Amino acid sequence: MSLAAEAFVSQIAAAEPWPENAALFQPLKDDQVLLSDCASSLAVQAYLRMCNLPVQVCCRANAEHMSPSGKVPFIHVGNQVVSELGPIVQFTKAKVVGCVSGQGLSNGPLSCKRHLQHCAEGSAVFLQGHSLSDGLDDVQRAEMKAYMELVNNMLLTAELYIQWCDEATAAQITRPRYSSPYPWPLNHILAYQKQWEVRRKMSAIGWAGKSLEQVYEDVSQCCQALSQRLGTQQYFFNKQPTELDALVFGHLFTILTTQLTSDELSDKIKSYSNLLSFCRRIEHNYFQEHERPGLDPLSIRPSLM
């Protein structure tokens, strides 16, 4: 199949209603998942909850190798597999989120299915796309993207550095967790191979020569910029969350609730009271109030104090 044909098929599939059995895949929660992957997974979960798109979290030992990009998390929606927050945001913009017919507006996949007959008769129109940033103007949208780049370039990179380049963390936490599902000697081979890949990336972007103190300072400066942008607002833009809020929450909350060899990383965030309130707000609004019986809130670690 040509690239154009594949793109067309993907576009058609994305335009189908969001299914009830959509799944998000990540590494094993208790024994394997690392700080950076946990943060990225939580960011996607937060985004989907903000969009009111249900997803079941599935933990797999080989989630990283199942992902089309080699990165987690990824979602399986219908016959589509999409990994990482950015592509997932674009994917959800093409999904059907409701339809208007003679019976009024309906939301969600079940309601849309009930209206398929009316749509076929020409009396219903499907509402395409689900975007949290539609209310932003061009300047705000550009600013939002700039802050998302800041988070990815600073917080995510710092998480990777601490995991794999700080030898104490790598030896005590990262390599044992990353390799935990695999037997000897494969566990050691895979862990050191991953460490080599990350350290090679750090060299390519100029982080290999940084000290741990310099990395903590980068994190502090990133948090300062986020704190100043947030100010006294509930969310970074207007009164409604965007994908930036989901991304920031995923990383900050995970850092605050993950035990490392030192508390210095989380202490940088705790210096900014509005960022702590921001994390509590999103946790309360999207992971506690909306829980149904049988679901595990956050599916990660203890809540903020």
XYZ file of N, CA and C in Angstrom, residues 62-247:
558
model
N 6.363 -5.754 27.548
C 6.985 -5.407 26.260
C 6.312 -4.221 25.587
N 5.684 -3.341 26.365
C 4.957 -2.201 25.786
C 5.857 -1.350 24.896
N 7.094 -1.125 25.320
C 8.032 -0.313 24.540
C 8.266 -0.914 23.163
N 8.328 -2.241 23.096
C 8.599 -2.914 21.828
C 7.328 -3.096 21.000
N 6.167 -2.966 21.625
C 4.900 -3.006 20.901
C 4.607 -1.675 20.215
N 5.176 -0.599 20.732
C 4.885 0.748 20.235
C 5.456 0.959 18.838
N 4.703 1.593 17.943
C 5.214 1.843 16.587
C 6.420 2.765 16.559
N 6.571 3.613 17.567
C 7.714 4.530 17.614
C 8.788 4.065 18.590
N 8.519 2.972 19.303
C 9.448 2.511 20.317
C 9.350 3.296 21.606
N 8.334 4.166 21.713
C 8.147 4.975 22.908
C 6.763 4.726 23.483
N 6.660 4.878 24.789
C 5.375 4.700 25.459
C 4.944 6.024 26.089
N 3.625 6.168 26.263
C 2.588 5.184 26.015
C 2.140 5.210 24.555
N 1.316 4.222 24.218
C 0.617 4.271 22.936
C -0.818 3.817 23.165
N -1.699 4.268 22.292
C -3.107 3.889 22.400
C -3.486 2.991 21.236
N -4.391 2.066 21.511
C -4.954 1.179 20.491
C -6.438 1.504 20.395
N -6.817 2.148 19.305
C -8.189 2.607 19.107
C -8.691 2.045 17.788
N -9.642 1.112 17.865
C -10.085 0.449 16.650
C -8.937 -0.341 16.049
N -8.608 -0.034 14.794
C -7.461 -0.692 14.162
C -6.259 0.236 14.063
N -6.268 1.303 14.856
C -5.185 2.280 14.828
C -4.342 2.190 16.100
N -3.032 2.337 15.926
C -2.094 2.381 17.047
C -1.317 3.685 16.940
N -1.412 4.516 17.970
C -0.781 5.842 17.949
C 0.009 6.022 19.237
N 1.256 6.476 19.117
C 2.103 6.629 20.300
C 2.480 8.082 20.531
N 2.675 8.429 21.797
C 3.137 9.729 22.279
C 2.026 10.784 22.221
N 2.144 11.764 23.102
C 1.080 12.749 23.291
C 0.781 13.552 22.033
N 1.809 14.084 21.373
C 1.578 14.929 20.198
C 0.745 14.252 19.128
N 1.163 13.083 18.630
C 0.354 12.374 17.638
C -1.020 11.975 18.157
N -1.128 11.649 19.444
C -2.430 11.284 20.005
C -3.369 12.486 19.998
N -2.840 13.677 20.297
C -3.649 14.900 20.229
C -4.183 15.097 18.815
N -3.325 14.936 17.823
C -3.755 15.094 16.434
C -4.786 14.036 16.059
N -4.595 12.823 16.551
C -5.513 11.729 16.243
C -6.904 12.010 16.802
N -6.976 12.507 18.032
C -8.284 12.751 18.643
C -9.037 13.877 17.955
N -8.320 14.774 17.301
C -8.995 15.866 16.596
C -9.849 15.350 15.446
N -9.537 14.147 14.952
C -10.282 13.597 13.822
C -11.391 12.649 14.258
N -11.461 12.355 15.570
C -12.452 11.396 16.028
C -13.836 12.026 16.120
N -14.880 11.213 15.882
C -16.261 11.645 16.070
C -16.543 11.722 17.562
N -17.041 12.860 18.020
C -17.329 13.034 19.447
C -18.812 13.228 19.721
N -19.632 13.307 18.705
C -21.058 13.485 18.923
C -21.753 13.686 17.595
N -23.056 13.762 17.616
C -23.788 13.990 16.387
C -25.093 14.716 16.697
N -25.572 15.435 15.707
C -26.802 16.200 15.845
C -27.833 15.616 14.896
N -28.994 15.297 15.418
C -30.069 14.762 14.591
C -31.380 15.356 15.061
N -32.460 14.810 14.549
C -33.766 15.265 14.981
C -34.011 14.988 16.449
N -33.184 14.060 17.010
C -33.331 13.730 18.422
C -32.445 14.601 19.300
N -31.756 15.566 18.683
C -30.906 16.460 19.456
C -29.454 16.049 19.415
N -28.652 16.682 20.261
C -27.214 16.436 20.321
C -26.931 15.228 21.195
N -26.112 14.321 20.680
C -25.674 13.175 21.479
C -24.166 13.161 21.522
N -23.616 12.719 22.639
C -22.171 12.665 22.805
C -21.741 11.247 23.126
N -20.545 10.889 22.665
C -19.970 9.596 23.009
C -20.266 8.557 21.966
N -19.503 7.449 21.968
C -19.612 6.433 20.942
C -20.949 5.725 20.920
N -21.532 5.422 22.087
C -22.805 4.708 22.089
C -23.909 5.559 21.499
N -23.946 6.844 21.875
C -24.970 7.744 21.355
C -24.832 7.889 19.854
N -23.584 7.993 19.377
C -23.370 8.139 17.941
C -23.857 6.911 17.198
N -23.621 5.721 17.769
C -24.061 4.498 17.109
C -25.576 4.465 16.997
N -26.255 4.948 18.033
C -27.721 4.947 18.002
C -28.252 5.888 16.933
N -27.421 6.868 16.529
C -27.860 7.841 15.540
C -27.388 7.504 14.129
N -26.730 6.355 13.957
C -26.221 6.007 12.632
C -27.342 5.929 11.598
N -28.491 5.366 12.001
C -29.598 5.237 11.066
C -30.083 6.607 10.611
N -30.193 7.553 11.540
C -30.626 8.904 11.201
C -29.610 9.573 10.289
N -28.329 9.301 10.548
C -27.289 9.890 9.715
C -27.406 9.364 8.295
N -27.691 8.042 8.163
C -27.822 7.446 6.842
C -29.005 8.037 6.090
N -30.019 8.449 6.834
C -31.194 9.043 6.207
C -30.998 10.519 5.907
N -29.833 11.042 6.260
C -29.535 12.438 5.965
C -30.065 13.407 6.981
N -30.501 12.890 8.136
C -31.078 13.784 9.140
C -30.153 14.007 10.322
N -28.904 13.537 10.224
C -27.955 13.724 11.324
C -26.612 14.152 10.770
N -25.922 14.938 11.547
C -24.587 15.400 11.162
C -23.625 15.083 12.293
N -22.531 14.374 11.978
C -21.549 14.040 12.999
C -20.652 15.231 13.279
N -20.300 15.413 14.557
C -19.389 16.470 14.970
C -17.981 15.905 14.990
N -17.125 16.399 14.113
C -15.777 15.876 13.975
C -14.803 16.628 14.872
N -13.884 15.894 15.436
C -12.757 16.501 16.120
C -13.005 16.800 17.581
N -11.951 16.591 18.373
C -12.016 16.901 19.796
C -10.691 17.525 20.172
N -10.678 18.847 20.326
C -9.444 19.567 20.619
C -9.641 20.453 21.835
N -8.687 20.404 22.752
C -8.754 21.249 23.941
C -8.283 22.664 23.671
N -7.619 22.872 22.543
C -7.026 24.188 22.263
C -7.758 24.954 21.168
N -8.959 24.521 20.810
C -9.707 25.218 19.759
C -10.043 26.651 20.141
N -10.185 26.911 21.434
C -10.553 28.254 21.871
C -9.407 29.242 21.895
N -8.191 28.796 21.587
C -7.032 29.687 21.602
C -6.881 30.399 20.268
N -6.390 31.629 20.314
C -6.074 32.311 19.061
C -4.686 31.872 18.596
N -4.251 32.388 17.448
C -2.986 31.939 16.864
C -1.793 32.230 17.770
N -1.801 33.382 18.409
C -0.691 33.744 19.298
C -0.655 32.811 20.506
N -1.808 32.548 21.099
C -1.871 31.661 22.256
C -1.475 30.239 21.878
N -1.907 29.809 20.693
C -1.564 28.453 20.256
C -0.062 28.309 20.060
N 0.565 29.336 19.501
C 2.022 29.307 19.326
C 2.726 29.307 20.678
N 2.195 30.073 21.622
C 2.780 30.116 22.959
C 2.624 28.772 23.657
N 1.475 28.154 23.487
C 1.246 26.844 24.083
C 2.254 25.826 23.561
N 2.481 25.830 22.266
C 3.437 24.892 21.672
C 4.851 25.152 22.175
N 5.184 26.431 22.377
C 6.520 26.775 22.882
C 6.720 26.234 24.293
N 5.701 26.332 25.125
C 5.818 25.809 26.490
C 5.846 24.282 26.496
N 5.146 23.653 25.574
C 5.210 22.199 25.482
C 6.607 21.752 25.072
N 7.226 22.502 24.164
C 8.608 22.202 23.786
C 9.535 22.372 24.981
N 9.289 23.404 25.777
C 10.100 23.633 26.970
C 10.018 22.442 27.920
N 8.813 21.947 28.145
C 8.635 20.806 29.044
C 9.354 19.576 28.506
N 9.198 19.314 27.219
C 9.844 18.139 26.628
C 11.361 18.275 26.614
N 11.844 19.474 26.319
C 13.290 19.679 26.223
C 13.975 19.755 27.580
N 13.248 20.165 28.601
C 13.846 20.319 29.924
C 13.426 19.201 30.884
N 12.140 19.106 31.194
C 11.705 18.132 32.193
C 11.915 16.696 31.724
N 11.454 16.384 30.517
C 11.606 15.015 30.022
C 13.077 14.639 29.884
N 13.877 15.557 29.344
C 15.306 15.275 29.188
C 15.980 15.121 30.543
N 15.584 15.936 31.515
C 16.140 15.813 32.862
C 15.780 14.466 33.485
N 14.560 14.018 33.268
C 14.155 12.708 33.787
C 15.015 11.599 33.196
N 15.226 11.656 31.884
C 16.062 10.650 31.224
C 17.497 10.706 31.732
N 18.015 11.923 31.905
C 19.385 12.088 32.394
C 19.533 11.464 33.786
N 18.629 11.805 34.681
C 18.724 11.304 36.056
C 18.585 9.786 36.090
N 17.691 9.250 35.269
C 17.486 7.802 35.233
C 18.728 7.048 34.775
N 19.339 7.516 33.712
C 20.364 6.724 33.044
C 21.785 7.278 33.159
N 21.940 8.564 33.418
C 23.281 9.156 33.464
C 23.796 9.354 34.878
N 22.906 9.428 35.852
C 23.335 9.452 37.245
C 23.529 8.002 37.680
N 24.761 7.612 37.915
C 25.068 6.197 38.131
C 24.381 5.632 39.364
N 24.239 6.434 40.409
C 23.565 5.937 41.614
C 22.113 5.571 41.312
N 21.419 6.453 40.593
C 20.022 6.184 40.226
C 19.929 5.016 39.257
N 20.830 4.976 38.285
C 20.815 3.897 37.297
C 21.030 2.538 37.953
N 21.967 2.476 38.891
C 22.301 1.201 39.527
C 21.234 0.749 40.520
N 20.690 1.689 41.290
C 19.757 1.327 42.356
C 18.310 1.211 41.887
N 17.939 1.986 40.864
C 16.530 2.053 40.464
C 16.315 1.679 39.000
N 16.995 2.381 38.100
C 16.641 2.309 36.686
C 16.906 0.942 36.073
N 18.135 0.470 36.152
C 18.450 -0.815 35.518
C 17.676 -1.976 36.148
N 17.566 -2.046 37.481
C 16.764 -3.137 38.058
C 15.297 -3.109 37.630
N 14.684 -1.930 37.571
C 13.275 -1.847 37.179
C 13.104 -2.144 35.688
N 13.937 -1.523 34.871
C 13.803 -1.695 33.423
C 13.947 -3.160 33.023
N 14.837 -3.877 33.689
C 15.148 -5.256 33.298
C 14.339 -6.295 34.059
N 13.492 -5.865 34.996
C 12.821 -6.797 35.907
C 11.992 -7.895 35.230
N 11.344 -7.661 34.077
C 10.528 -8.739 33.503
C 11.336 -9.825 32.802
N 12.637 -9.620 32.613
C 13.413 -10.504 31.750
C 14.362 -11.391 32.549
N 14.648 -12.598 32.039
C 15.568 -13.507 32.730
C 17.025 -13.113 32.484
N 17.911 -13.627 33.340
C 19.348 -13.446 33.147
C 19.796 -14.324 31.976
N 20.691 -13.863 31.109
C 21.413 -12.581 31.117
C 20.732 -11.491 30.282
N 19.535 -11.818 29.716
C 18.856 -10.847 28.852
C 18.550 -9.566 29.609
N 18.243 -9.676 30.894
C 17.909 -8.480 31.670
C 19.066 -7.484 31.682
N 20.271 -7.966 31.889
C 21.436 -7.076 31.908
C 21.737 -6.511 30.521
N 21.600 -7.350 29.511
C 21.882 -6.909 28.141
C 20.951 -5.773 27.739
N 19.646 -5.950 27.985
C 18.667 -4.936 27.591
C 18.843 -3.646 28.383
N 19.134 -3.769 29.674
C 19.290 -2.573 30.511
C 20.497 -1.750 30.081
N 21.615 -2.403 29.848
C 22.814 -1.660 29.452
C 22.696 -1.138 28.021
N 21.974 -1.859 27.181
C 21.732 -1.368 25.827
C 20.899 -0.094 25.858
N 19.861 -0.080 26.689
C 19.023 1.111 26.821
C 19.825 2.263 27.406
N 20.648 1.986 28.396
C 21.465 3.033 28.997
C 22.419 3.632 27.968
N 22.990 2.790 27.139
C 23.894 3.275 26.087
C 23.142 4.171 25.107
N 21.913 3.784 24.735
C 21.112 4.575 23.795
C 20.799 5.954 24.370
N 20.406 5.994 25.641
C 20.058 7.276 26.256
C 21.291 8.154 26.407
N 22.395 7.577 26.833
C 23.618 8.369 26.984
C 24.117 8.883 25.635
N 23.917 8.112 24.605
C 24.276 8.575 23.259
C 23.410 9.768 22.867
N 22.125 9.706 23.204
C 21.228 10.832 22.931
C 21.659 12.058 23.721
N 22.034 11.877 24.974
C 22.480 13.002 25.796
C 23.718 13.662 25.198
N 24.607 12.868 24.653
C 25.798 13.425 24.000
C 25.406 14.239 22.775
N 24.414 13.744 22.030
C 24.003 14.416 20.797
C 23.367 15.772 21.064
N 22.691 15.921 22.203
C 22.003 17.188 22.496
C 22.788 18.065 23.468
N 24.006 17.642 23.803
C 24.865 18.473 24.639
C 24.636 18.362 26.129
N 23.981 17.296 26.568
C 23.715 17.114 27.994
C 24.705 16.175 28.667
N 25.509 15.461 27.917
C 26.388 14.450 28.512
C 27.388 15.062 29.482
N 27.831 16.278 29.202
C 28.825 16.913 30.054
C 28.256 17.653 31.241
N 26.940 17.644 31.394
C 26.322 18.366 32.510
C 26.481 17.599 33.817
N 26.572 18.354 34.887
C 26.562 17.744 36.218
C 25.117 17.609 36.684
N 24.921 16.817 37.721
C 23.580 16.645 38.272
C 23.037 17.974 38.786
N 23.897 18.786 39.355
C 23.480 20.099 39.859
C 23.004 21.000 38.723
N 23.669 20.936 37.577
C 23.249 21.733 36.422
C 21.891 21.275 35.905
N 21.652 19.984 35.933
C 20.354 19.453 35.505
C 19.255 19.923 36.453
N 19.516 19.883 37.745
C 18.532 20.381 38.713
C 18.248 21.869 38.494
N 19.273 22.617 38.139
C 19.084 24.048 37.881
C 18.227 24.263 36.636
N 18.427 23.436 35.606
C 17.584 23.516 34.406
C 16.125 23.250 34.756
N 15.898 22.255 35.601
C 14.537 21.931 36.035
C 13.935 23.100 36.802
N 14.729 23.714 37.664
C 14.247 24.853 38.446
C 13.856 26.013 37.541
N 14.667 26.292 36.528
C 14.359 27.376 35.597
C 13.102 27.071 34.790
N 12.933 25.812 34.407
C 11.720 25.414 33.685
C 10.495 25.607 34.568
N 10.585 25.190 35.817
C 9.463 25.351 36.752
C 9.153 26.825 37.004
N 10.194 27.636 37.052
C 9.986 29.073 37.247
C 9.212 29.665 36.076
N 9.576 29.269 34.857
C 8.874 29.762 33.670
C 7.416 29.301 33.670
N 7.186 28.044 34.039
C 5.819 27.528 34.100
C 5.018 28.223 35.190
N 5.646 28.455 36.329
C 4.971 29.125 37.441
C 4.572 30.544 37.067
N 5.461 31.248 36.388
C 5.161 32.620 35.973
C 4.033 32.644 34.949
N 4.019 31.685 34.035
C 2.953 31.641 33.015
C 1.607 31.288 33.645
N 1.625 30.379 34.606
C 0.381 29.976 35.262
C -0.168 31.093 36.143
N 0.702 31.730 36.910
C 0.258 32.804 37.795
C -0.810 32.332 38.760
N -1.903 33.080 38.838
C -3.006 32.722 39.732
C -4.153 32.042 38.988
N -3.935 31.716 37.717
C -4.978 31.071 36.923
C -5.137 29.608 37.338
N -6.293 29.050 37.023
C -6.506 27.625 37.269
C -5.715 26.785 36.280
N -5.701 27.234 35.024
C -4.987 26.523 33.972
C -4.124 27.519 33.205
N -3.265 27.016 32.335
C -2.296 27.888 31.672
C -2.940 28.862 30.689
N -4.074 28.467 30.094
C -4.775 29.357 29.169
C -6.262 29.345 29.511
N -6.770 30.519 29.794
C -8.196 30.663 30.075
C -8.615 29.829 31.281
N -9.872 29.436 31.304
C -10.394 28.692 32.444
C -10.553 27.207 32.147
N -10.140 26.804 30.951
C -10.245 25.405 30.564
C -8.856 24.845 30.270
N -8.630 23.560 30.554
C -7.308 22.979 30.311
C -7.048 22.744 28.830
N -5.787 22.721 28.466
C -5.344 22.369 27.120
C -4.375 21.201 27.240
N -3.850 20.762 26.097
C -2.867 19.686 26.132
C -1.612 20.081 26.905
N -1.323 21.382 27.002
C -0.194 21.830 27.818
C -0.425 21.484 29.282
N -1.632 21.704 29.770
C -1.945 21.375 31.159
C -1.768 19.881 31.419
N -2.201 19.062 30.465
C -2.047 17.612 30.617
C -0.577 17.224 30.659
N 0.221 17.819 29.781
C 1.646 17.498 29.717
C 2.366 17.918 30.994
